[in-house]
mmCIF file of C-alpha atoms in Angstrom:
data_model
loop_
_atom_site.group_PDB
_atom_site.id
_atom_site.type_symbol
_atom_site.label_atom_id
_atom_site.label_comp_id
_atom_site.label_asym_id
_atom_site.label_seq_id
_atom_site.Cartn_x
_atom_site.Cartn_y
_atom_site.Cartn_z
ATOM 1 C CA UNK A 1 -28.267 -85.867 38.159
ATOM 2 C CA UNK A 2 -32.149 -85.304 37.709
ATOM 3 C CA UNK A 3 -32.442 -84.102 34.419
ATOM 4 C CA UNK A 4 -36.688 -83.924 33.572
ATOM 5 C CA UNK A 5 -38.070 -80.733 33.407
ATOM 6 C CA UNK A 6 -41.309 -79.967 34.190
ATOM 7 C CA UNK A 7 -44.256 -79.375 31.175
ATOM 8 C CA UNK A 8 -44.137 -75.679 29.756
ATOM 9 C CA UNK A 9 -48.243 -75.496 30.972
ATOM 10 C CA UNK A 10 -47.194 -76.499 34.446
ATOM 11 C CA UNK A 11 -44.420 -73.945 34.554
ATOM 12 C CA UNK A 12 -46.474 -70.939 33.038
ATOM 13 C CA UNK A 13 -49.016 -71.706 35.351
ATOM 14 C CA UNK A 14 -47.119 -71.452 38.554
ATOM 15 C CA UNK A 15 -45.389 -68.541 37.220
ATOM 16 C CA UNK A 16 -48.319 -66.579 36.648
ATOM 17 C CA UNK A 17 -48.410 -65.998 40.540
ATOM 18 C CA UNK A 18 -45.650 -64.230 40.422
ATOM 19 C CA UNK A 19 -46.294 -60.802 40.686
ATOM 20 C CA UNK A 20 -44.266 -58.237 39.171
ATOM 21 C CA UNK A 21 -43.772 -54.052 38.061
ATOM 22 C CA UNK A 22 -44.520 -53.652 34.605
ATOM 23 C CA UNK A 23 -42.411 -52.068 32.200
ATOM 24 C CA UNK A 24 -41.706 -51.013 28.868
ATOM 25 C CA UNK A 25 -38.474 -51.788 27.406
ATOM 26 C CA UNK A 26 -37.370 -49.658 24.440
ATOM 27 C CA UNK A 27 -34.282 -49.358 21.917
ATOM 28 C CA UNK A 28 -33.253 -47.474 19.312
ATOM 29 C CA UNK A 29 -30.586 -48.350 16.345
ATOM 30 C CA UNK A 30 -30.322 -46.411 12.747
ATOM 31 C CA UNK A 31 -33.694 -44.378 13.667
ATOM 32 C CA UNK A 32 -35.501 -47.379 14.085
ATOM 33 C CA UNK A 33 -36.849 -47.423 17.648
ATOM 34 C CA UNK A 34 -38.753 -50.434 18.965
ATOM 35 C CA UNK A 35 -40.226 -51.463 22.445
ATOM 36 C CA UNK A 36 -41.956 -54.321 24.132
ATOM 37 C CA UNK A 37 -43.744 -54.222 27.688
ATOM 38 C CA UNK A 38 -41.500 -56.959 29.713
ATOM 39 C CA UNK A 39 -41.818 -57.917 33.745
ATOM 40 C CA UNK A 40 -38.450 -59.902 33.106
ATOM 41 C CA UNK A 41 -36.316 -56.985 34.847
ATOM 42 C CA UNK A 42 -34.334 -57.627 37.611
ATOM 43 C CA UNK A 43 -31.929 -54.986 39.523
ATOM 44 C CA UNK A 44 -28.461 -56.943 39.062
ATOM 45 C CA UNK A 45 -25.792 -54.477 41.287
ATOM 46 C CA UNK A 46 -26.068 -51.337 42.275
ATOM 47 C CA UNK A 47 -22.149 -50.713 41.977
ATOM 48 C CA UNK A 48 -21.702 -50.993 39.531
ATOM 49 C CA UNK A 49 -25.178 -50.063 39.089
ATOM 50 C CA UNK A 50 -26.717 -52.708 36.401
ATOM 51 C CA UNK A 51 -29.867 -54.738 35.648
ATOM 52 C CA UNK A 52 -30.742 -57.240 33.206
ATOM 53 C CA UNK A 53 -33.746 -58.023 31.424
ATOM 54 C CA UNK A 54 -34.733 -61.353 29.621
ATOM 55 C CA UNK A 55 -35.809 -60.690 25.978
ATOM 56 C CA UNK A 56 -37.323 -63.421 23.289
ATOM 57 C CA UNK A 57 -35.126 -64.254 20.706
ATOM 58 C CA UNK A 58 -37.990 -63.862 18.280
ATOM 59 C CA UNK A 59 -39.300 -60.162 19.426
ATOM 60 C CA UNK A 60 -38.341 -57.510 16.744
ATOM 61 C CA UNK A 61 -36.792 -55.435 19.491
ATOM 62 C CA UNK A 62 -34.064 -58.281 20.614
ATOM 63 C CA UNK A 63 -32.201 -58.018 17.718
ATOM 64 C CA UNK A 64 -32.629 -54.091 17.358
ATOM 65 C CA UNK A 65 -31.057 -54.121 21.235
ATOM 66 C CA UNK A 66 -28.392 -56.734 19.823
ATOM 67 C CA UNK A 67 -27.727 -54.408 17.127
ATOM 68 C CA UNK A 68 -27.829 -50.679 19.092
ATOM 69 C CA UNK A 69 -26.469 -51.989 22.443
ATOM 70 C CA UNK A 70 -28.837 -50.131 23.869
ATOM 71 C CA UNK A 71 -31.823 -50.139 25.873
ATOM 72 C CA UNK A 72 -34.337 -47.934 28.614
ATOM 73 C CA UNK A 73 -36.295 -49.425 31.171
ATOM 74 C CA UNK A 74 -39.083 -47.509 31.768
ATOM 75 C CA UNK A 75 -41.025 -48.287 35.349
ATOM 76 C CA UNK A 76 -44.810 -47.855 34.532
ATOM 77 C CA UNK A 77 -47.453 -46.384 36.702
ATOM 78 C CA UNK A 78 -51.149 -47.580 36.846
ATOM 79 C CA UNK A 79 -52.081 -44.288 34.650
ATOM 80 C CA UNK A 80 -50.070 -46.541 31.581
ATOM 81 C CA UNK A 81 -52.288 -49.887 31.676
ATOM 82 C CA UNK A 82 -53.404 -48.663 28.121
ATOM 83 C CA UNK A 83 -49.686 -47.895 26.764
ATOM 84 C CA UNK A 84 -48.574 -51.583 28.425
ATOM 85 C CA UNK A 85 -51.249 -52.999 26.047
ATOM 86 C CA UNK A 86 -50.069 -51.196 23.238
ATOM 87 C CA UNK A 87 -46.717 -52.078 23.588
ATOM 88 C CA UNK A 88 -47.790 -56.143 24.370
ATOM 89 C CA UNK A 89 -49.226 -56.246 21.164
ATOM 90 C CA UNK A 90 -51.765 -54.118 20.682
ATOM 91 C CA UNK A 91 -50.009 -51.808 18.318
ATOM 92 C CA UNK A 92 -47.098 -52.578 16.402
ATOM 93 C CA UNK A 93 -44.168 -50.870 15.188
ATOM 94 C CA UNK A 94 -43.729 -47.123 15.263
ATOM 95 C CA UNK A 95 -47.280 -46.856 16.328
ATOM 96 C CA UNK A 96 -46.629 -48.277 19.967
ATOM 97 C CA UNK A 97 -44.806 -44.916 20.963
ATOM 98 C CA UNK A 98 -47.792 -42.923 19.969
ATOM 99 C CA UNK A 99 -49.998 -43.253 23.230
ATOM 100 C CA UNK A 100 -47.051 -41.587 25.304
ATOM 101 C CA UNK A 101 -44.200 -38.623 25.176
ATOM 102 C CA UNK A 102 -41.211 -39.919 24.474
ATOM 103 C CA UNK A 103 -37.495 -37.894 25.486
ATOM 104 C CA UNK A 104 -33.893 -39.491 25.304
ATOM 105 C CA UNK A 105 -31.248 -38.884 27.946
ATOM 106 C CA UNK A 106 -27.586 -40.335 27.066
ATOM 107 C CA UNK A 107 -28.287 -43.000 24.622
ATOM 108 C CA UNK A 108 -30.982 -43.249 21.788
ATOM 109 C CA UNK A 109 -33.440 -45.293 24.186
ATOM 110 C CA UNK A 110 -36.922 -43.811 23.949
ATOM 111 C CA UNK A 111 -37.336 -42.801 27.871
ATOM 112 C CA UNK A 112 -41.537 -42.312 28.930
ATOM 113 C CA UNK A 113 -41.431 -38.843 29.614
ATOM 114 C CA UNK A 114 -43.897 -39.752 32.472
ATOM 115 C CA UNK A 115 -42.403 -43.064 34.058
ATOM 116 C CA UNK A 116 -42.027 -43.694 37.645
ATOM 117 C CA UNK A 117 -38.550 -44.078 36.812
ATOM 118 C CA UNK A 118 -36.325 -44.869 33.472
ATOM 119 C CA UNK A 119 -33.150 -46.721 33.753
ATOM 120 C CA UNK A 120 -31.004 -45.437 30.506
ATOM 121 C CA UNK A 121 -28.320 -48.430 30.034
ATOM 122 C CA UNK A 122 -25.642 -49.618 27.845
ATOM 123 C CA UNK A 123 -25.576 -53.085 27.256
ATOM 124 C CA UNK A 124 -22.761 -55.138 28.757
ATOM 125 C CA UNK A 125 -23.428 -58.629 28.349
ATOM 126 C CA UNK A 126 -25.329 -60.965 26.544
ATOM 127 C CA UNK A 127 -26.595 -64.831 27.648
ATOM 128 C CA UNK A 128 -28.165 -66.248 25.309
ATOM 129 C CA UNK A 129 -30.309 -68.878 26.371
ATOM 130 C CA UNK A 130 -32.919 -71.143 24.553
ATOM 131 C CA UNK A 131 -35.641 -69.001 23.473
ATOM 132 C CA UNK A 132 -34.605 -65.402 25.427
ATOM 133 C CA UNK A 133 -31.272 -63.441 25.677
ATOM 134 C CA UNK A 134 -30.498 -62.382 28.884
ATOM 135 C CA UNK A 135 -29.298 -57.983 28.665
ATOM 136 C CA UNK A 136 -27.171 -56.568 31.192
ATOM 137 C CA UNK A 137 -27.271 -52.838 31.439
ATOM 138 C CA UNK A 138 -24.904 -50.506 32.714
ATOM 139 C CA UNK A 139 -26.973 -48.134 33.473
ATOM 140 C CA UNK A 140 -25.685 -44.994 32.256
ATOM 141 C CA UNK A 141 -28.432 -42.483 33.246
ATOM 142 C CA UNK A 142 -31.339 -42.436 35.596
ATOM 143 C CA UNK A 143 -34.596 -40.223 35.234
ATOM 144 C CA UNK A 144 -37.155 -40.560 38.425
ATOM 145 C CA UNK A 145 -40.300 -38.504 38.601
ATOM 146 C CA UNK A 146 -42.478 -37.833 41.211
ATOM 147 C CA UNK A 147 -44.087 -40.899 43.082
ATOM 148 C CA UNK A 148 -46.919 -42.697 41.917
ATOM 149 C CA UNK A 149 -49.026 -45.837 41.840
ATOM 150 C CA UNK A 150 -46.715 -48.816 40.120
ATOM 151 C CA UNK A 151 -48.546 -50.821 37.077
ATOM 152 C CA UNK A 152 -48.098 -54.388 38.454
ATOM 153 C CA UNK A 153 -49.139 -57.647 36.435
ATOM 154 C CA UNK A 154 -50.153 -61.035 38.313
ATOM 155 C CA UNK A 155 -52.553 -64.068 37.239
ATOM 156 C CA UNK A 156 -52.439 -62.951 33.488
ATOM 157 C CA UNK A 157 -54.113 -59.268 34.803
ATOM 158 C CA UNK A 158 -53.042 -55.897 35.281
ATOM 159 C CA UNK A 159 -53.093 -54.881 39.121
ATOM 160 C CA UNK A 160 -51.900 -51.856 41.106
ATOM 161 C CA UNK A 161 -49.765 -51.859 44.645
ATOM 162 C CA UNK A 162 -51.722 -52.083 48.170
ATOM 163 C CA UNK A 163 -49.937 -50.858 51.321
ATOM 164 C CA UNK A 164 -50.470 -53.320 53.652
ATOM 165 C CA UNK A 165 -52.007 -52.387 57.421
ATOM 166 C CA UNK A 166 -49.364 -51.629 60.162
ATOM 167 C CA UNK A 167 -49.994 -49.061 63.269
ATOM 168 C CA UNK A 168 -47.116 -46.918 61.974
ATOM 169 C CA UNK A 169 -48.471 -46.899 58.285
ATOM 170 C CA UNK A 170 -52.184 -46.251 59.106
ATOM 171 C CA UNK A 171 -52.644 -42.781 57.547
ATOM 172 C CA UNK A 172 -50.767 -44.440 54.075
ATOM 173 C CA UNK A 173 -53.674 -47.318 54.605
ATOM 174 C CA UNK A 174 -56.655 -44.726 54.771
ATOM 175 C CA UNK A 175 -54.885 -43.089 51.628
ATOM 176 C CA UNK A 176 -55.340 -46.256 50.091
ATOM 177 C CA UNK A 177 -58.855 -47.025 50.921
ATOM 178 C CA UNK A 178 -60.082 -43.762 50.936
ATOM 179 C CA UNK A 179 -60.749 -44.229 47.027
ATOM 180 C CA UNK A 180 -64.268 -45.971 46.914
ATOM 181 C CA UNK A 181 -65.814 -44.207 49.676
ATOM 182 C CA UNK A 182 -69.156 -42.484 48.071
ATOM 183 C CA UNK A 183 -70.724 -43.829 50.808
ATOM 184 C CA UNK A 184 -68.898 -41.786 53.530
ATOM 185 C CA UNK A 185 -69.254 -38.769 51.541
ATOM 186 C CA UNK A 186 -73.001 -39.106 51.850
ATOM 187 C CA UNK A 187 -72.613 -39.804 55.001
ATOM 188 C CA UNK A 188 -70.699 -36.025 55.476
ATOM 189 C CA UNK A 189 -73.233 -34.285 53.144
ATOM 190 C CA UNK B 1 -18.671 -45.072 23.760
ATOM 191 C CA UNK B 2 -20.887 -43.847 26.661
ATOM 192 C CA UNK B 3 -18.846 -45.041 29.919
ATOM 193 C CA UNK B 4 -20.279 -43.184 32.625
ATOM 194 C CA UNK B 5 -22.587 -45.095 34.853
ATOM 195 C CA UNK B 6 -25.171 -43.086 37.633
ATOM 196 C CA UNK B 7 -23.749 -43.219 41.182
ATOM 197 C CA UNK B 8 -25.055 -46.458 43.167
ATOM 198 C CA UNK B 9 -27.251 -44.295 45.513
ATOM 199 C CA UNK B 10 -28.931 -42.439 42.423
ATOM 200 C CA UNK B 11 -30.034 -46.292 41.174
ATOM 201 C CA UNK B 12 -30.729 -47.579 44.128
ATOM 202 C CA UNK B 13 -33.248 -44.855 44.964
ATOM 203 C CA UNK B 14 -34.500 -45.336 41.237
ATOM 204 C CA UNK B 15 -34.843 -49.244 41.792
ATOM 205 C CA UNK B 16 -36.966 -48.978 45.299
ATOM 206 C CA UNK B 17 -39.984 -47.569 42.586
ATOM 207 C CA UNK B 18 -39.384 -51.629 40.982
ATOM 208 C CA UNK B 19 -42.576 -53.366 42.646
ATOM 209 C CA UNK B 20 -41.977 -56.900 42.870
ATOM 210 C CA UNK B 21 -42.668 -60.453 43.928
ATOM 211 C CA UNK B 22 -41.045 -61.669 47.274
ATOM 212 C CA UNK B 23 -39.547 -64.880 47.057
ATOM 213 C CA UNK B 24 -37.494 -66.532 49.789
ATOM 214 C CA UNK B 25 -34.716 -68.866 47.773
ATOM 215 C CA UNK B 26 -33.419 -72.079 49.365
ATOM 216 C CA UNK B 27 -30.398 -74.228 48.932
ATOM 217 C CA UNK B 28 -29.053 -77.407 50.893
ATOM 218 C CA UNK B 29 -25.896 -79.237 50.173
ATOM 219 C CA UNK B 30 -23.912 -81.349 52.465
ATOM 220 C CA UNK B 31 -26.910 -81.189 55.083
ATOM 221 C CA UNK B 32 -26.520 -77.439 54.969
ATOM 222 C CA UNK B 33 -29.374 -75.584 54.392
ATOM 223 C CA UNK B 34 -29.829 -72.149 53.603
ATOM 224 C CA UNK B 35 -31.611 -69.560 52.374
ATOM 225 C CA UNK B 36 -32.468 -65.851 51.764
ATOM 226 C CA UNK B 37 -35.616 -63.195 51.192
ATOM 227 C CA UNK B 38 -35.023 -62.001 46.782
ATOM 228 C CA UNK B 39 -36.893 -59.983 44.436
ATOM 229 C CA UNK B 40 -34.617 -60.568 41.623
ATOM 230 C CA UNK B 41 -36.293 -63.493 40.290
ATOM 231 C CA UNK B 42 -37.175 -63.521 36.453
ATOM 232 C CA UNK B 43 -39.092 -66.333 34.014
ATOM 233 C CA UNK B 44 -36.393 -66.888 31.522
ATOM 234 C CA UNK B 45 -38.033 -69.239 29.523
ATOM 235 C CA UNK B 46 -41.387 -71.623 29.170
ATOM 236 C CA UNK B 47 -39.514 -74.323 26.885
ATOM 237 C CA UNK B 48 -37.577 -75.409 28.260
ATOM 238 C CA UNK B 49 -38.744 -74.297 32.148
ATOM 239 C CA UNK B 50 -35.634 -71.750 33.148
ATOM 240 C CA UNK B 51 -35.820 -69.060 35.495
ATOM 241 C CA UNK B 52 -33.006 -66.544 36.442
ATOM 242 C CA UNK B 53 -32.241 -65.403 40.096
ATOM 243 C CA UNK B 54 -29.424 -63.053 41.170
ATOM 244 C CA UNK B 55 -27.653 -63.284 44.365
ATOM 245 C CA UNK B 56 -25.030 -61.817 46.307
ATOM 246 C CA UNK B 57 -21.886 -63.597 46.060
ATOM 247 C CA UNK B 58 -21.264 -62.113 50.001
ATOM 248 C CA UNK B 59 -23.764 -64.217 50.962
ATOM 249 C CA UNK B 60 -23.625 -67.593 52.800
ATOM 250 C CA UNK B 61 -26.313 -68.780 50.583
ATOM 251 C CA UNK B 62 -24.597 -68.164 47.131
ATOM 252 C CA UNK B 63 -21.490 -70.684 48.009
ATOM 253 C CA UNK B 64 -23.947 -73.341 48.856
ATOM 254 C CA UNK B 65 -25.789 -72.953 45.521
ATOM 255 C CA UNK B 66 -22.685 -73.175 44.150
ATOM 256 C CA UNK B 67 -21.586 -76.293 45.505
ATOM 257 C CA UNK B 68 -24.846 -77.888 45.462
ATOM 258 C CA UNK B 69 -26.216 -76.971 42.284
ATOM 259 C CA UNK B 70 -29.837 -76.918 43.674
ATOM 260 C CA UNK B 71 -32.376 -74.193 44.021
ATOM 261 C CA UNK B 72 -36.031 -73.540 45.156
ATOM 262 C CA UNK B 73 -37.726 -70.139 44.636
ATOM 263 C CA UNK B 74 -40.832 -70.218 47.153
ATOM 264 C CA UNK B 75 -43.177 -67.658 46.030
ATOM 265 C CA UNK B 76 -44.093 -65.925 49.047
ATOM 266 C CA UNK B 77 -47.923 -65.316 50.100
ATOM 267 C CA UNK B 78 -49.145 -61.969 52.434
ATOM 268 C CA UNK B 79 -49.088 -64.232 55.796
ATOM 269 C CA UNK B 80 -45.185 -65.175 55.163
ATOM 270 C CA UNK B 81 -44.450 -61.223 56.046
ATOM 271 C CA UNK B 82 -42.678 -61.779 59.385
ATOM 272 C CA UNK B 83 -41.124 -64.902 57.389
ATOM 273 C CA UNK B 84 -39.720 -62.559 54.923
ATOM 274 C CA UNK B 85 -37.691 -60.686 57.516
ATOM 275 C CA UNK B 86 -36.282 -63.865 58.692
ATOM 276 C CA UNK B 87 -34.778 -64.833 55.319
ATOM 277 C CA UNK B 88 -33.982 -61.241 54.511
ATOM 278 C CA UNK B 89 -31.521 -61.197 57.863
ATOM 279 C CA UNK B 90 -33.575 -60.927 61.516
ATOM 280 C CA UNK B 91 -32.815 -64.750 61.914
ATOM 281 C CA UNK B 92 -29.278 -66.129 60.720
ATOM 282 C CA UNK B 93 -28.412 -69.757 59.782
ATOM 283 C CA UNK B 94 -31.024 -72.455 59.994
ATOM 284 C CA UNK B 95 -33.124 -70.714 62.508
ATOM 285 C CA UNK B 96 -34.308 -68.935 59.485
ATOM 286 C CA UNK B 97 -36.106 -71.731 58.776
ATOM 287 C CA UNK B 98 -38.011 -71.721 62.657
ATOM 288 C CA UNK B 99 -40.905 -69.926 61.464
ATOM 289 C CA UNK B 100 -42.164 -72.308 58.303
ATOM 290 C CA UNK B 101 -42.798 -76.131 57.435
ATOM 291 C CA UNK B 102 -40.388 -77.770 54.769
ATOM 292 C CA UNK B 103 -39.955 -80.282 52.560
ATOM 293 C CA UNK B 104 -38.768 -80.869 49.347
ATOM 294 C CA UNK B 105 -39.475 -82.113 45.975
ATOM 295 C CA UNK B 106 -36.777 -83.035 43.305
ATOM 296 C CA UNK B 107 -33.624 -81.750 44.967
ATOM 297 C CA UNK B 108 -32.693 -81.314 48.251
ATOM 298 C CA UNK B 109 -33.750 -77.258 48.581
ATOM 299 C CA UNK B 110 -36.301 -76.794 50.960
ATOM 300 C CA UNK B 111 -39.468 -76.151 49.704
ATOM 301 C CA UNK B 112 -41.791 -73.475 51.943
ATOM 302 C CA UNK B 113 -44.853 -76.406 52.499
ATOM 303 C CA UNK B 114 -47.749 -73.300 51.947
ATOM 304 C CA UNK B 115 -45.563 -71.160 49.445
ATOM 305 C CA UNK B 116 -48.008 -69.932 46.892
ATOM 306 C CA UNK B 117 -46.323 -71.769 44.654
ATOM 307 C CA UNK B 118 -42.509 -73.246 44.577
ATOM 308 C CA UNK B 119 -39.834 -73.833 41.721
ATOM 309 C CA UNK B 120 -37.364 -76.489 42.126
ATOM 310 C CA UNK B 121 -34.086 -76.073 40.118
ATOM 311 C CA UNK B 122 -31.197 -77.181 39.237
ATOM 312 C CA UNK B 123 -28.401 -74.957 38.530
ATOM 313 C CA UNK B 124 -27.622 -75.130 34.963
ATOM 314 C CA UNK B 125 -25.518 -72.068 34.409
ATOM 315 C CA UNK B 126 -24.043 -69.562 36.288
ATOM 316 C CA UNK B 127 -23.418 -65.980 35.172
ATOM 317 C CA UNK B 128 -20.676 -63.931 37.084
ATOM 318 C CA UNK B 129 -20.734 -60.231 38.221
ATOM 319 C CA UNK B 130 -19.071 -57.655 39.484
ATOM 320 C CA UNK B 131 -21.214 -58.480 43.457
ATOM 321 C CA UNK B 132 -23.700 -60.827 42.335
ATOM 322 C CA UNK B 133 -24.223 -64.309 40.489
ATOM 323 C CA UNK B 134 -26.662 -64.853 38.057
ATOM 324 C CA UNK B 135 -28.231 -68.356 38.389
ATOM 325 C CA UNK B 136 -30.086 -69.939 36.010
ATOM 326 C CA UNK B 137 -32.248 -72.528 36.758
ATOM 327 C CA UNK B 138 -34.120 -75.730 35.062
ATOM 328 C CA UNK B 139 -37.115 -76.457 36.767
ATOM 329 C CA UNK B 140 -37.420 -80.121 37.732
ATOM 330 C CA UNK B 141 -40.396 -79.858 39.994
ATOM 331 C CA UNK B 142 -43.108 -77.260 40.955
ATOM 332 C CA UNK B 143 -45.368 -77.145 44.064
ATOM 333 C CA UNK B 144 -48.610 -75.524 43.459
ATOM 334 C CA UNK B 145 -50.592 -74.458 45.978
ATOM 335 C CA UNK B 146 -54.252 -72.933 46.280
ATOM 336 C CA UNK B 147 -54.363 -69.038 45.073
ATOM 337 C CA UNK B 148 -53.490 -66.624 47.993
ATOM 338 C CA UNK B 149 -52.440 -63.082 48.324
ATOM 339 C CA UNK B 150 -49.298 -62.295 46.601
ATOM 340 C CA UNK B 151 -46.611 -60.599 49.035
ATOM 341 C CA UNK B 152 -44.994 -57.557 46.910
ATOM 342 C CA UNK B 153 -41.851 -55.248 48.062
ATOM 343 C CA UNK B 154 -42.073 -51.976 46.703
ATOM 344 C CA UNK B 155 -40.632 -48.460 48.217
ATOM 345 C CA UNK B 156 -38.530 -50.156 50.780
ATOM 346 C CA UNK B 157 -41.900 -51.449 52.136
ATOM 347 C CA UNK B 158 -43.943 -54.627 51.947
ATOM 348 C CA UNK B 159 -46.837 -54.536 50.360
ATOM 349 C CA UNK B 160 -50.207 -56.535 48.811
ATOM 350 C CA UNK B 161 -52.212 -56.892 45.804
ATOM 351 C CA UNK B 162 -55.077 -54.333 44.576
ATOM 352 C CA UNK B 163 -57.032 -55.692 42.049
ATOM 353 C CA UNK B 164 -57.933 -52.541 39.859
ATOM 354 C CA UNK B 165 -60.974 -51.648 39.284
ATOM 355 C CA UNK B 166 -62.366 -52.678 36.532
ATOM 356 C CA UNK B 167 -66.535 -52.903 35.791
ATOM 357 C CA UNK B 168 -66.094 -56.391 35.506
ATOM 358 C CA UNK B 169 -64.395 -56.515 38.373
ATOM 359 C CA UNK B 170 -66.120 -54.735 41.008
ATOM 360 C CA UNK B 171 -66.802 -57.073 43.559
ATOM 361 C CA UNK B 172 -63.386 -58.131 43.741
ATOM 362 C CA UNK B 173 -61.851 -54.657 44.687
ATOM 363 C CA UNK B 174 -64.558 -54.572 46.778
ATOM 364 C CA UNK B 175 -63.437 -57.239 48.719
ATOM 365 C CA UNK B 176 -59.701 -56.402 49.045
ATOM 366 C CA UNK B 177 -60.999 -52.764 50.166
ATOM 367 C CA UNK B 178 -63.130 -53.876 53.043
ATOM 368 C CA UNK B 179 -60.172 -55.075 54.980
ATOM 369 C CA UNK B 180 -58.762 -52.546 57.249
ATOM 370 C CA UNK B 181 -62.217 -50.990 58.393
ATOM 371 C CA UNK B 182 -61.557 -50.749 62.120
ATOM 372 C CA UNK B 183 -63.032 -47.051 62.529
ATOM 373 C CA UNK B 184 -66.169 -48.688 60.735
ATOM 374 C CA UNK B 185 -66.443 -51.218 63.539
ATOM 375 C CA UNK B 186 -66.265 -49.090 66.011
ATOM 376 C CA UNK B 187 -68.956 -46.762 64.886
ATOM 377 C CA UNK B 188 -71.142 -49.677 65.088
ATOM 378 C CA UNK B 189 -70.348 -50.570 68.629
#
């Protein structure tokens, strides 16, 4: 049985290549709502349709999601790199909610008004682990907007989603890289 | 009690706006190795080094994790896109494993020799679902390789990296936007 672990620096530092879709997790429980901006979310089954998402034991909000059995993952665009700082640490409290509009669908989860996509969810389950609890949702209500540009987070920074080049995707490519282009414009003009 | 969940296709579409890391996860037990192309890989914890992966208990993959107790989660770099489609079902069996150079570390799961980085694990707990397992891993041994392009799957497509802009940060997105500039060539000629 090999039991050694690796060191915690060694770990964090191989994890930070892997990329992931930022969100914000939120929960609500007596009228106190409280949220946290997590890439710990993983689709679990889709039917049942559930996820789970990996909370520290010493965040205010895991023991307000404990408490509530609640929870809303919201899928952030690049337009909310300011709101995922808020709700990292930024801002704290009440005052993290105040950079975006907030709705509810079926339970008291604050759901972005303007997410990519929230995932309203009942918690099931609970694994508690060392440091983090492990919540599985049922996910009791959906909301999806119109498409947009995910928020993604990889090597400690923010980042946003490139299509990569393929004959049948060209015209999505030149979408992509269209963005920069003064010079071309000049070159119209 | 809210009981109601969203219908699978409803969440499903709602989870393809999830951008994420692509991993291809190994297992070998009994000379038998396998392995398959995930997203759902999570961090659990730093301290003690755990990650999370979920897998389909209808795959061949998820009995020989079982058995074996051993796990590596090969985070998967932009040139490992046709291996990607192996893993995630083009190739079956060990001629997934055609297309890359292994070793291993720790445990006996095959470790992707150029992964951007890998995670060897052993199995400490397993969490059942309704379709899917819930392994969680301590990480005995990590591979570390030079910094490359991240591989992401987002939208039912795959996808890269864009570094966004940022002032700081110009010449960087600069870089990553040059790329596909095949019209530009050809204006030259």
């Amino acid at each position: 049985m090999i039991s050694d672990v690796v060191p915690a620096d060694v770990f964090k530092l191989a994890m930070r290549r892997l990329a992931a879709g930022v969100t914000i997790i939120t929960t609500c429980h007596d009228g106190e709502r409280c949220g946290l901006t997590a890439t710990a979310v993983c689709s679990l089954s889709a039917d049942p349709p559930q996820l789970l998402v990996c909370v520290n034991r010493s965040s205010r909000a895991h023991d307000v999601i404990k408490r509530g059995a609640n929870l809303c993952v919201n899928l952030l665009a690049r337009r909310h790199k300011a709101l995922a700082g808020h709700f990292a640490g930024r801002k704290t409290g009440d005052e993290r909610f105040r950079g975006g509009k907030w709705t509810t669908l079926k339970t008291n989860a604050p759901v972005l008004d303007d997410a990519l996509a929230s995932f309203d969810c009942v918690v099931r389950e609970t694994v508690e682990s060392s440091t983090h609890t492990i919540f599985i949702g049922n996910v009791v209500d959906v909301r999806l907007r119109a498409e947009g540009h995910p928020l993604l987070y990889a090597g400690g920074s923010y980042a946003g989603l490139q299509v990569i080049a393929d004959r049948r995707k060209r015209a999505a490519v030149t979408a992509v890289v269209r963005r920069p282009a003064k010079r071309r414009r000049s070159k119209r003009a």
